[in-house]
Coordinates of C-alpha atoms in Angstrom, one line a residue:
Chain E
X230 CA 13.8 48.2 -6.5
X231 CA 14.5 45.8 -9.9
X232 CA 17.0 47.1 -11.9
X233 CA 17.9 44.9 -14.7
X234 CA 20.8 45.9 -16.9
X235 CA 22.3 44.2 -20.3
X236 CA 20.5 40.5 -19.8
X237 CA 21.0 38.0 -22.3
X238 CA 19.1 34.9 -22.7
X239 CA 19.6 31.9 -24.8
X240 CA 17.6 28.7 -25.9
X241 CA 20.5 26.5 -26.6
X242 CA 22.6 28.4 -29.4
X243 CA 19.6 30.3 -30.3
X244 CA 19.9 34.1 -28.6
X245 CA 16.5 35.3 -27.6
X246 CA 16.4 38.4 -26.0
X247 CA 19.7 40.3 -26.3
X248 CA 21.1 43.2 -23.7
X249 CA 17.5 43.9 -21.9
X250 CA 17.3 46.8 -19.5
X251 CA 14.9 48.5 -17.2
X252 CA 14.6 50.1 -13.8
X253 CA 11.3 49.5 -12.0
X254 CA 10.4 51.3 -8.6
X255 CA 8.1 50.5 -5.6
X256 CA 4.7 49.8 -6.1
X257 CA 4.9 51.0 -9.8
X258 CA 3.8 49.2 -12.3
X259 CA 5.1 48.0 -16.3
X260 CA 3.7 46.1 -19.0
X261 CA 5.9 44.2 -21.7
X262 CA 3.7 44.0 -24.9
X263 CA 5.4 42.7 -27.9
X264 CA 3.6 39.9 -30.5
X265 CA 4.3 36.5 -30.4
X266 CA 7.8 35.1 -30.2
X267 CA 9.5 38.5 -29.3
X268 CA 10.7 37.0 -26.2
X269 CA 8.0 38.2 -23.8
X270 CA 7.7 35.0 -21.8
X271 CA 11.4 34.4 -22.0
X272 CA 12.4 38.0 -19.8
X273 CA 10.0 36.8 -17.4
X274 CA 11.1 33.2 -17.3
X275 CA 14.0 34.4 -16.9
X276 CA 13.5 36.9 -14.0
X277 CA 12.2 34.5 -12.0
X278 CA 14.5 31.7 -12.4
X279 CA 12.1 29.3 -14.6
X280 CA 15.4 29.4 -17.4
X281 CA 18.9 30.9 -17.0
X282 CA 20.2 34.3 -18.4
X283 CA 23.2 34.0 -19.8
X284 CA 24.8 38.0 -19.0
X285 CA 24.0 41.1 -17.6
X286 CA 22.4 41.2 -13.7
X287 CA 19.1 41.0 -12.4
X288 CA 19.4 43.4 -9.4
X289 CA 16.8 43.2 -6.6
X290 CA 17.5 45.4 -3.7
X291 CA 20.7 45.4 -4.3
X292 CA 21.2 42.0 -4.4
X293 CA 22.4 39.9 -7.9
X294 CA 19.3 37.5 -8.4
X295 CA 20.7 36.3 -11.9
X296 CA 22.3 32.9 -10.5
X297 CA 19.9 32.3 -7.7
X298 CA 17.0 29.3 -7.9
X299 CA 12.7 30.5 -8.2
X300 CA 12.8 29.6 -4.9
X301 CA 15.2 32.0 -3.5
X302 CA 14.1 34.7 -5.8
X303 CA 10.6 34.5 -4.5
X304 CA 12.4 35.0 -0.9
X305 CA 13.6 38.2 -1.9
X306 CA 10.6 39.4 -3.1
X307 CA 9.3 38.4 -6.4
X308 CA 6.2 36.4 -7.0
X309 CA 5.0 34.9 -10.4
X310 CA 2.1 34.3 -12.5
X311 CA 3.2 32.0 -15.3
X312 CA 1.8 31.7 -18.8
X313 CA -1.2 28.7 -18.7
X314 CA -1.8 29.6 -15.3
X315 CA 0.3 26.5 -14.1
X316 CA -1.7 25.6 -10.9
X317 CA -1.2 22.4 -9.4
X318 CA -4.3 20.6 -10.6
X319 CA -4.1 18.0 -8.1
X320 CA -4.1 20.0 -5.3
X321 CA -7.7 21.9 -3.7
X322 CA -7.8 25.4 -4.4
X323 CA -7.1 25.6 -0.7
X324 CA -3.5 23.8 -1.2
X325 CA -2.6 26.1 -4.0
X326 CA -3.0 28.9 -1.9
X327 CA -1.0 27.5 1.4
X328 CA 1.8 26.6 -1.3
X329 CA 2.5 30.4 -1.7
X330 CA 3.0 31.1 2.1
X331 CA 5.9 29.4 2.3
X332 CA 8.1 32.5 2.5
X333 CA 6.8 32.5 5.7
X334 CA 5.8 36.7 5.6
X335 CA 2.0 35.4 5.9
X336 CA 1.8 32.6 8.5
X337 CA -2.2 31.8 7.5
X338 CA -4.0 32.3 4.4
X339 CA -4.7 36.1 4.6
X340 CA -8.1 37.6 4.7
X341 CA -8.1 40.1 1.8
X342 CA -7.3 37.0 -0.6
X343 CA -10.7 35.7 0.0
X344 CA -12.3 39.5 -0.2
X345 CA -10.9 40.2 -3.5
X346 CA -11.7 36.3 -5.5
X347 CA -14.3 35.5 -3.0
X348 CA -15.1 32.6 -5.4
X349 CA -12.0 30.9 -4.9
X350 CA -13.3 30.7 -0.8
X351 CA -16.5 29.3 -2.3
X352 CA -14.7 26.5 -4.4
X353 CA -11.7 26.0 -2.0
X354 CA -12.2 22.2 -1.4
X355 CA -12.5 21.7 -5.0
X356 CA -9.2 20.6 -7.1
X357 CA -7.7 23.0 -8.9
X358 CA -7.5 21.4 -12.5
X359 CA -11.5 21.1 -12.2
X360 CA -11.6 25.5 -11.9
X361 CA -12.6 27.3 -15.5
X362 CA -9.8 29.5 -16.9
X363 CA -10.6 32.1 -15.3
X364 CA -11.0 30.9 -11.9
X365 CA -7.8 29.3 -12.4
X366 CA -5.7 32.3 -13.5
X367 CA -7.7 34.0 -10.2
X368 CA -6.0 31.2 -7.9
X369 CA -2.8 31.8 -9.9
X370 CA -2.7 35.4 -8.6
X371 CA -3.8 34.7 -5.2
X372 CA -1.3 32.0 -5.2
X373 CA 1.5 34.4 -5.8
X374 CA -0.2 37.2 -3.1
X375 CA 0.4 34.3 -0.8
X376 CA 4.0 35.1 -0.5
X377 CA 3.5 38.6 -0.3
X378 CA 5.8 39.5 -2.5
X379 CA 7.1 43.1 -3.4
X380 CA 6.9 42.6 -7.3
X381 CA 4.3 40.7 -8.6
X382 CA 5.2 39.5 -12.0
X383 CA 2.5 37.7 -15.1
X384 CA 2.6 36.5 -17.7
X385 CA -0.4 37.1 -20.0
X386 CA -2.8 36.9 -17.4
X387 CA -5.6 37.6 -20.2
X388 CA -4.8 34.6 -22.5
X389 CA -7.7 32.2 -23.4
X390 CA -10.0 33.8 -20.5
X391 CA -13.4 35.5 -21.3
X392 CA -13.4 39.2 -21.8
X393 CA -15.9 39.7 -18.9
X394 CA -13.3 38.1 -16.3
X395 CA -10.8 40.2 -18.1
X396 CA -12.0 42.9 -16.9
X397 CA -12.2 42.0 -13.2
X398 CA -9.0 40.6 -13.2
X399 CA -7.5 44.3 -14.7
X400 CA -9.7 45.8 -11.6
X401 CA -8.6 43.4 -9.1
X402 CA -4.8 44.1 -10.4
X403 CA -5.2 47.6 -9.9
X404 CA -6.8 47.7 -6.1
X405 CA -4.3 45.0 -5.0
X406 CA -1.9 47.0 -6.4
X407 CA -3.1 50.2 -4.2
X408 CA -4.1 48.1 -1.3
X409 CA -0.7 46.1 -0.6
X410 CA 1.6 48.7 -2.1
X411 CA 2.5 46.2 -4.9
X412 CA 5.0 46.7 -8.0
X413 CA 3.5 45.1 -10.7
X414 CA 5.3 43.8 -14.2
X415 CA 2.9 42.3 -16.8
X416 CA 3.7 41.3 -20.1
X417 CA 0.6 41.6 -22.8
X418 CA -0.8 41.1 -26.1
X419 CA -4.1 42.9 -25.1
X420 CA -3.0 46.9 -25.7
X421 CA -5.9 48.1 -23.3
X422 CA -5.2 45.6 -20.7
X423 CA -1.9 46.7 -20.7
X424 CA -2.8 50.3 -20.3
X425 CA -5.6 49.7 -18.0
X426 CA -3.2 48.0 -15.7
X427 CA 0.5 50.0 -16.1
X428 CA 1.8 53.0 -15.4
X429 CA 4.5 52.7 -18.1
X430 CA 4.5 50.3 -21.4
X431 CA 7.6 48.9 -22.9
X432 CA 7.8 47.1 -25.8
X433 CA 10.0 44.2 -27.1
X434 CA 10.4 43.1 -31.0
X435 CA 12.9 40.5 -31.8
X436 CA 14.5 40.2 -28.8
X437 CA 14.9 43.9 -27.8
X438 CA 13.5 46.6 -25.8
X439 CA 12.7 49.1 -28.5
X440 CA 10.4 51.5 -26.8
X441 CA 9.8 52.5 -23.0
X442 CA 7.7 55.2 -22.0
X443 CA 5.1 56.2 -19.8
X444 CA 1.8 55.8 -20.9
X445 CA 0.7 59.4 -21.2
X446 CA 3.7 60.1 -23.0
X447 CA 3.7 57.3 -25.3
X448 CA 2.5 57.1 -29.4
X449 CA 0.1 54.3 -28.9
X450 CA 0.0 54.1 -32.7
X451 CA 3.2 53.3 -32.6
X452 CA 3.2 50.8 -30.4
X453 CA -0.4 49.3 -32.1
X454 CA 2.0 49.2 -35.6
X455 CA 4.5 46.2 -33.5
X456 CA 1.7 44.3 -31.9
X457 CA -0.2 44.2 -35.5
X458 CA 1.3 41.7 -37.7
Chain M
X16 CA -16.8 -26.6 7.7
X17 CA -16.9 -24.3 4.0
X18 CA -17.7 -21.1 6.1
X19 CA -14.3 -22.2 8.1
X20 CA -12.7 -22.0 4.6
X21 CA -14.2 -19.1 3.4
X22 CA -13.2 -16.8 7.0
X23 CA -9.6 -18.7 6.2
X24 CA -9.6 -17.5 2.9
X25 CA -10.4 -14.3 3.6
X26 CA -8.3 -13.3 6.1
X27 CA -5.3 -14.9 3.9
X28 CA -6.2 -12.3 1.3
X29 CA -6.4 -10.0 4.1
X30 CA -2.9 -10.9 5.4
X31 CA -1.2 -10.3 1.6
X32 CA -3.1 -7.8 1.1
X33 CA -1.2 -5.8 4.0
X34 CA 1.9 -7.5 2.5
X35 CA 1.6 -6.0 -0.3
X36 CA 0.4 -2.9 0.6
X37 CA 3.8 -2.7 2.7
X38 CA 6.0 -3.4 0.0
X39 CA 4.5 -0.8 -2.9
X40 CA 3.8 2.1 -0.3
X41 CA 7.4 3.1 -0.7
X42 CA 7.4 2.7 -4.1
X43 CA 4.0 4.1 -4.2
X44 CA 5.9 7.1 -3.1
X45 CA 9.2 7.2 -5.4
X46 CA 8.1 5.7 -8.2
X47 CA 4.0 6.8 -8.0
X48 CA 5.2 10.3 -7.0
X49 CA 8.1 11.7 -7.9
X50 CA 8.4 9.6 -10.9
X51 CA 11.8 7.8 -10.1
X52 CA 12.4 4.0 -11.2
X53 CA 14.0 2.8 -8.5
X54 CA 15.5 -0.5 -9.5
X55 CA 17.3 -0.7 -6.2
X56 CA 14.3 -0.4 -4.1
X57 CA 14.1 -4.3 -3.1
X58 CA 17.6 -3.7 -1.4
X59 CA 16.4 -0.9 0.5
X60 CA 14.2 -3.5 1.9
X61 CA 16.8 -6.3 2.3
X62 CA 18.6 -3.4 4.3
X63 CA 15.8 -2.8 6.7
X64 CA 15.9 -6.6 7.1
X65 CA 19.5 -7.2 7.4
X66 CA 19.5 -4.1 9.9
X67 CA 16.3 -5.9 11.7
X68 CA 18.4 -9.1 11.5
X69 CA 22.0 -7.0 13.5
X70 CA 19.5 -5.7 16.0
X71 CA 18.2 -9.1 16.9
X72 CA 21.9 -10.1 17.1
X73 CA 22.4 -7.5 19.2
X74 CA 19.4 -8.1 21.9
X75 CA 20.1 -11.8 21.9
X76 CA 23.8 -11.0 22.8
X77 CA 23.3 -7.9 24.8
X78 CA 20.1 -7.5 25.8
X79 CA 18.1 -11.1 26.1
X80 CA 15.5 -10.0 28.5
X81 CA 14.2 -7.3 25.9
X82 CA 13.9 -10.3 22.9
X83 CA 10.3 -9.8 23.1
X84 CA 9.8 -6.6 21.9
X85 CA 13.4 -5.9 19.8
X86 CA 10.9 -6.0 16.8
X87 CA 9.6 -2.6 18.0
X88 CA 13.5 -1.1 17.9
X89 CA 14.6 -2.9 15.0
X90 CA 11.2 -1.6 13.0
X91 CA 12.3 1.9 14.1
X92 CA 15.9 1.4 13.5
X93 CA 15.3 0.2 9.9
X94 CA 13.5 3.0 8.9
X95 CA 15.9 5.5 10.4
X96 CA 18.7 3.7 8.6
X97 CA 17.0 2.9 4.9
X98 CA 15.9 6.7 5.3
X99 CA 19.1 7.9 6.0
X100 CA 20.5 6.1 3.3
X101 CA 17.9 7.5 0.7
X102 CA 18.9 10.8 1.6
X103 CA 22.3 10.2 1.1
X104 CA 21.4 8.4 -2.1
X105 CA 19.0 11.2 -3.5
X106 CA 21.2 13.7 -2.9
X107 CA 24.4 11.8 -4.3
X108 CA 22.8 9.5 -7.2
X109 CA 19.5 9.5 -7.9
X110 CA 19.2 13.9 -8.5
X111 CA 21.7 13.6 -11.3
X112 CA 19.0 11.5 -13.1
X113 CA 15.8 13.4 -12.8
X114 CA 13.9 13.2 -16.1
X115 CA 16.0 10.9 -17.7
X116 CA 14.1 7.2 -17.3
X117 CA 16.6 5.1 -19.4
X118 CA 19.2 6.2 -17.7
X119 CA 17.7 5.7 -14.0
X120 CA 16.5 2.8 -14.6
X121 CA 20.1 1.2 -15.9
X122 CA 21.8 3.0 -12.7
X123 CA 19.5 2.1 -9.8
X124 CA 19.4 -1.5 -11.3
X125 CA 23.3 -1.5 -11.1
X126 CA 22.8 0.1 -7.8
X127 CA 20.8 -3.0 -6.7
X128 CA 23.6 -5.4 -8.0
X129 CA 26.4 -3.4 -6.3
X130 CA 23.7 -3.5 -3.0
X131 CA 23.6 -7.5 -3.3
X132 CA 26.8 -7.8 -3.8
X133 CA 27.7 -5.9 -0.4
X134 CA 25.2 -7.9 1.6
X135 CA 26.5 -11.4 -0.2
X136 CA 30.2 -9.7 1.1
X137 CA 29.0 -8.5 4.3
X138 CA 26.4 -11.3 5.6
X139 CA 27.4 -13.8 3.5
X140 CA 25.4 -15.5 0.7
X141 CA 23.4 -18.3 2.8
X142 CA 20.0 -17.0 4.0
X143 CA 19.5 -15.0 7.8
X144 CA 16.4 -15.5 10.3
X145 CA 15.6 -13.8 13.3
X146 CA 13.7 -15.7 16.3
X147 CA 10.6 -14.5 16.0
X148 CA 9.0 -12.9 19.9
X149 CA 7.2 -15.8 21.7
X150 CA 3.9 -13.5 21.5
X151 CA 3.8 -13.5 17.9
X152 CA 4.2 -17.2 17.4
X153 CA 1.2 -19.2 17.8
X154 CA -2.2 -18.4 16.5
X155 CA -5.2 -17.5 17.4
X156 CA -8.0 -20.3 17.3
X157 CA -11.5 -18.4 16.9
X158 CA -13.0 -21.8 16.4
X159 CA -12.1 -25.3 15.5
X160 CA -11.6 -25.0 11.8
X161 CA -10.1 -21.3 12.0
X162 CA -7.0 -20.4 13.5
X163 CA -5.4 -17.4 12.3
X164 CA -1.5 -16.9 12.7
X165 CA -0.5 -14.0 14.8
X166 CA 2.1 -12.6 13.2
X167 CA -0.2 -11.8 10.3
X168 CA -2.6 -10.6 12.3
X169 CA 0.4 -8.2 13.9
X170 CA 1.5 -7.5 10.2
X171 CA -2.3 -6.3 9.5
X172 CA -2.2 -4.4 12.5
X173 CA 1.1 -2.9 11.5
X174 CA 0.1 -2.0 7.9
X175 CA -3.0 -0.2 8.6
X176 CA -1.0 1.9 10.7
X177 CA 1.9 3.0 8.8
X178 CA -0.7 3.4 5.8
X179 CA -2.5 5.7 8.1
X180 CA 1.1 7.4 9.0
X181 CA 1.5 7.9 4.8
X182 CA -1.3 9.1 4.4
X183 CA -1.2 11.8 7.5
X184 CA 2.2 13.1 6.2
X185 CA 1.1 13.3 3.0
X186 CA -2.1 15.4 3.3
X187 CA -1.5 17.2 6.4
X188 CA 1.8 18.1 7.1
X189 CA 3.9 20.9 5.3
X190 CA 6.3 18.7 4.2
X191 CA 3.4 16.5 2.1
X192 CA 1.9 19.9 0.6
X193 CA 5.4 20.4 -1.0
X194 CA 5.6 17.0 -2.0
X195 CA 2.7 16.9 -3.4
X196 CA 3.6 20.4 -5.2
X197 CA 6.8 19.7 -6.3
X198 CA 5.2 16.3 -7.5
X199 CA 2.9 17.6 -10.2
X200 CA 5.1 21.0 -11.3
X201 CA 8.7 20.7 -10.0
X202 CA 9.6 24.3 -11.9
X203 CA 6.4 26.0 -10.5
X204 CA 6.8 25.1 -7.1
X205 CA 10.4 26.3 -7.1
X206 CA 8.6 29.6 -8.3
X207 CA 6.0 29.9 -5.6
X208 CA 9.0 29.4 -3.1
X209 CA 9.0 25.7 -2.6
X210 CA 12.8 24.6 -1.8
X211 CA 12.5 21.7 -3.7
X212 CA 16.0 20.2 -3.6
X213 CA 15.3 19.6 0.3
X214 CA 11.8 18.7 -0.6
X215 CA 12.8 15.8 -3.3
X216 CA 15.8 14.3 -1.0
X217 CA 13.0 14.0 2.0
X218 CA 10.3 12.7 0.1
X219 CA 12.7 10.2 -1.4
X220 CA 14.5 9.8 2.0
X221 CA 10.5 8.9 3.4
X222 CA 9.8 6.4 0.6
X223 CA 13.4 4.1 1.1
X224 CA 12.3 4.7 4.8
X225 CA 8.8 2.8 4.3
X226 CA 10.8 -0.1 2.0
X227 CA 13.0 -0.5 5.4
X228 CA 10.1 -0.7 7.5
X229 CA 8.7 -3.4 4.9
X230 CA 11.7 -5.0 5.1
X231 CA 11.9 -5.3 8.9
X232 CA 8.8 -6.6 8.8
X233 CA 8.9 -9.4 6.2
X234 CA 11.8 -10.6 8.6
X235 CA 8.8 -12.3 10.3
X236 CA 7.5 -14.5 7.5
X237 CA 11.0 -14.9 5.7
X238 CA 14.3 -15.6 5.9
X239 CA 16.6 -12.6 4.3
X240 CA 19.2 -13.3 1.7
X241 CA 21.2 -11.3 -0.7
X242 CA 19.2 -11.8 -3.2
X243 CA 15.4 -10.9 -1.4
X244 CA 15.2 -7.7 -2.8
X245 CA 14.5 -8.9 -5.9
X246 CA 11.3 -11.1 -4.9
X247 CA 9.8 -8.0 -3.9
X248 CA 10.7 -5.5 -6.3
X249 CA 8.5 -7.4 -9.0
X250 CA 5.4 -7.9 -7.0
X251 CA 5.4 -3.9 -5.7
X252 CA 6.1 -2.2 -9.1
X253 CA 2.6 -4.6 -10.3
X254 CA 0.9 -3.0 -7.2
X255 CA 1.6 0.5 -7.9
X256 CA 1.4 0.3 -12.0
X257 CA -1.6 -1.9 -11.8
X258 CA -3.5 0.6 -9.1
X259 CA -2.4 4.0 -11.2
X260 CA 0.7 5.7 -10.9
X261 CA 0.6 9.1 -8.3
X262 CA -2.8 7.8 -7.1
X263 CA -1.8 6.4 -3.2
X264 CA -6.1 5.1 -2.9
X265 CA -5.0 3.2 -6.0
X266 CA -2.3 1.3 -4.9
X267 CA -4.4 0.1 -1.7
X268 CA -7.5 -0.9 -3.8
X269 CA -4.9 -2.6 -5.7
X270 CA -2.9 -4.4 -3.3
X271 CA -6.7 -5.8 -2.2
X272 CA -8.1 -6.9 -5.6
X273 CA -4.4 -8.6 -6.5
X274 CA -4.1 -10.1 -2.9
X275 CA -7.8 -11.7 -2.8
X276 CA -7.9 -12.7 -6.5
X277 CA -4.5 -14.5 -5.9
X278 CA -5.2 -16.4 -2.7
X279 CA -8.9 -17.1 -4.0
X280 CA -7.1 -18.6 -7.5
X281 CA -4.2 -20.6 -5.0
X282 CA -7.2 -22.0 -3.4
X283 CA -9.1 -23.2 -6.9
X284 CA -5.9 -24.1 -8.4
X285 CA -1.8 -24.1 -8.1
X286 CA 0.5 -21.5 -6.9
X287 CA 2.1 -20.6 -9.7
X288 CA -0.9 -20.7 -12.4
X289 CA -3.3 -18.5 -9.9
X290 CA 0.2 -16.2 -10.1
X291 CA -0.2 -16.1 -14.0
X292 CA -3.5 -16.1 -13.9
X293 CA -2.9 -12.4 -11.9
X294 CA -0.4 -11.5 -14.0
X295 CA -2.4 -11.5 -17.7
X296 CA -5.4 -9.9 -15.7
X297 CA -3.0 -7.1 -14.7
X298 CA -2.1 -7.3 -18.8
X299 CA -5.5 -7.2 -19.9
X300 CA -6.5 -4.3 -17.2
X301 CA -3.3 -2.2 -18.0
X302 CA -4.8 -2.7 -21.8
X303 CA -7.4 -1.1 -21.6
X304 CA -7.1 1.1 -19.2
X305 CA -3.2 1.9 -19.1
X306 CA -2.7 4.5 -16.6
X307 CA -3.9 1.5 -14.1
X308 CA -7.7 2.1 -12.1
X309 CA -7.0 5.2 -10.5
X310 CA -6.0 7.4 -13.2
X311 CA -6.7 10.8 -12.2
X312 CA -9.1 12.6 -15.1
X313 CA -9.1 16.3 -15.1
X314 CA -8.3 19.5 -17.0
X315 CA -5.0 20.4 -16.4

């Protein structure tokens, strides 16, 4: 379904994540764990349009996403969780949700959003810059749901949120993820959130893909020895 | 005979008041909103009032038994023409200068001198009226000592209703959800699938259209010049930076505490010291609270 090959992406003159490539089927899901400044939130940034890639293709169906707007990406298919959450804090909870259905595969506010952060139906005339972290980064997800996307990508959806709500948020990723058939690309600090939630872990150090395996299969001592500094 | 002067009073605050509020809606919307200095914005006025001015023209010539309600056409006709022309000049000029102030500001303001100049070329330099519709001239005596004009009583009228129109668009429609989006996070809302090209050319194109419909309206209580822009330009930026920028309730409670305090000052003393007198309280105001009254507090 994604297949991205040989994707370079630049901050100016200075070359942040050189010749990244990975395949990524239906409903299957990937996590992206590196430390800090490896370039995490750069490869998603830049698969969803947020910054440019210089080279290589982002293929989505077939189709060459690389030059296309977020806008146009999130018509094909892809939906995104940014780093910070990013809701509009201006807007009710409400609002933030009917911004996501403008893809127009939802035409109302579907029910199961509700079901699964029923606490977002309890604050939805509320703004959203007056939600806690963690109700935030909830609304950020159901946001994204609203377009119903294919791929579902976020972006450390466990930084500066309580490890209690952590946990709910791994278990609501992984029944959405069953109920709506959804592919799922995650990119981590937190090693068990990342194996709670993924199939398959790859990790990136300066700039570069240098391990990708499935999770079973993987040396997670290995991978511990990049995240530690 | 002082309650006379006090209704008088009051409904002269009332009647700038809706003056005002006419003039910074539009700029409520490109400058509050979206962030865009628009130096030029007083011309998109001066072209609703210059097109109110051809339509008038054209009724007189054409049309003479219609003279009493052209206003209704020529309001309508201004804003379809000043919002054409902001989608032409969003998508042409202004775009290239998103998050770049400085440089806005230095290009719409030669914008507005090219504008003036056209107008000066076109309509010539000495100043335009239209006849103003036998039903609106005239006022309406309540009692001996207070007879209120009827075009400001229409121009009341008017203003409730187009701020009623704003605020419809803005917080129930589609289009005002993506505005509103595209307002706070341009980047994110392009990531949640907002088309926001389309979405910044119409909410521009919607904010020149309410300056024409300010414009057409002013015809009424002014003649138009070349220059007219420019009277209104200063008076609507104080509206909208004094009420807090992006905050639409604060430009109306605004446009009422400026409006009253001014025409309670012209009363006490002249014109132009109540006008300073506006202007350092708008100073001392901005002091202390510089993102104007209506700042919005949250977490963000």
């Amino acid at each position: 379904m994604l297949s991205v090959s040989k994707l370079n992406i630049y901050y100016g003159e200075s070359h942040v994540v050189h010749d990244a490539g990975f395949e990524l089927g239906e409903a299957e899901s990937l996590a992206l764990v590196g430390r800090n400044g490896m370039g995490k939130s750069t490869l998603l940034k830049a698969l969803i349009g947020m910054i440019p890639a210089r080279r290589g293709t982002i293929l989505f169906d077939g189709a060459d996403l690389k030059d296309l707007p977020s806008f146009r990406r999130v018509a094909a298919g892809l939906a995104f969780v940014p780093q910070g959450r990013m809701i509009f804090p201006q807007l009710t909870v409400e609002e933030n949700i009917l911004t996501g259905l403008e893809t127009g595969r939802y035409r109302s506010i579907p029910s199961f959003i509700y079901e699964f952060f029923p606490v977002l139906r309890d604050m939805k005339n509320r703004r959203g810059g007056n939600l806690s972290g963690g109700q935030q980064q909830m609304l950020a997800i159901a946001r994204a749901l609203a377009s119903r996307p294919k791929l579902l990508i976020l972006d450390e959806p466990t930084e500066g949120i309580q490890p209690s709500i952590i946990k709910d948020i791994a278990r609501s990723l992984n029944e959405l993820k069953k109920e709506l058939n959804l592919a799922i690309l995650v990119s981590e600090q937190v090693l068990s959130f990342a194996l709670e939630v993924a199939d398959r872990l790859m990790v990136i150090d300066r700039g570069r893909i240098v391990r990708e395996a499935h999770k079973d299969s993987l040396n997670i001592d290995e991978v511990r020895s990049y995240l530690t500094v | 005979m002082s309650f006379d002067i006090a209704v008088t009073q009051l409904f002269n605050g009332v009647s700038l008041f809706t003056i005002l509020l006419l003039m910074a809606l539009g700029l409520a919307i490109v400058f509050g909103l979206m962030g865009v200095i628009n130096m030029a914005h007083g011309e998109l006025m001066a072209l609703g009032a210059y097109t109110t001015y051809l339509t008038a023209k054209f009724f007189e010539e054409h049309m003479p038994s219609l003279m009493n309600v052209y206003l209704f056409f020529a309001i309508a006709l201004a804003f379809g023409v000043t919002f054409v022309f902001g989608y032409v000049l969003e998508r042409g000029f202004i775009r290239w200068f998103y998050n770049r102030p400085l440089d806005t500001l230095l290009a719409t303001w030669g914008l507005s001198l090219v504008l003036q100049q056209t107008y000066r070329s076109v309509f010539g330099a000495q100043e335009v009226s239209v006849p103003l519709a036998t039903w609106l001239s005239g006022a309406w005596t309540v009692s001996e000592g207070i007879q209120l004009p009827l075009n400001r009583i229409f121009i009341i009228g008017l203003t409730a209703l187009v701020a009623a129109g704003v605020y419809l668009i803005l917080h129930k429609t589609r289009l005002g959800l993506r505005a509103r989006a595209v307002t706070q996070n341009r980047a994110m809302s392009s990531a949640v699938g907002i088309d926001t090209n389309r979405v910044d050319a119409l909410t521009f194109a919607l904010g020149s259209g309410l300056a024409g419909i300010a414009g057409s309206v002013f015809t009424m209580i002014g003649s138009t010049n070349p220059g007219t822009g420019q009277l209104y330009i200063v008076d609507s930026f104080i509206v909208v930076v004094f009420g807090g920028v992006a905050s639409l309730i604060g430009t109306v409670f605004s446009g009422f505490a400026i409006a009253q305090a001014q025409t309670t000052l012209e009363y006490l003393m002249s014109g132009s010291m109540a006008k300073v007198s506006i202007l350092l309280l708008v100073i001392v105001v901005l002091y202390f609270r510089p993102n104007g009254l209506f700042a919005p507090k949250m977490r963000s």
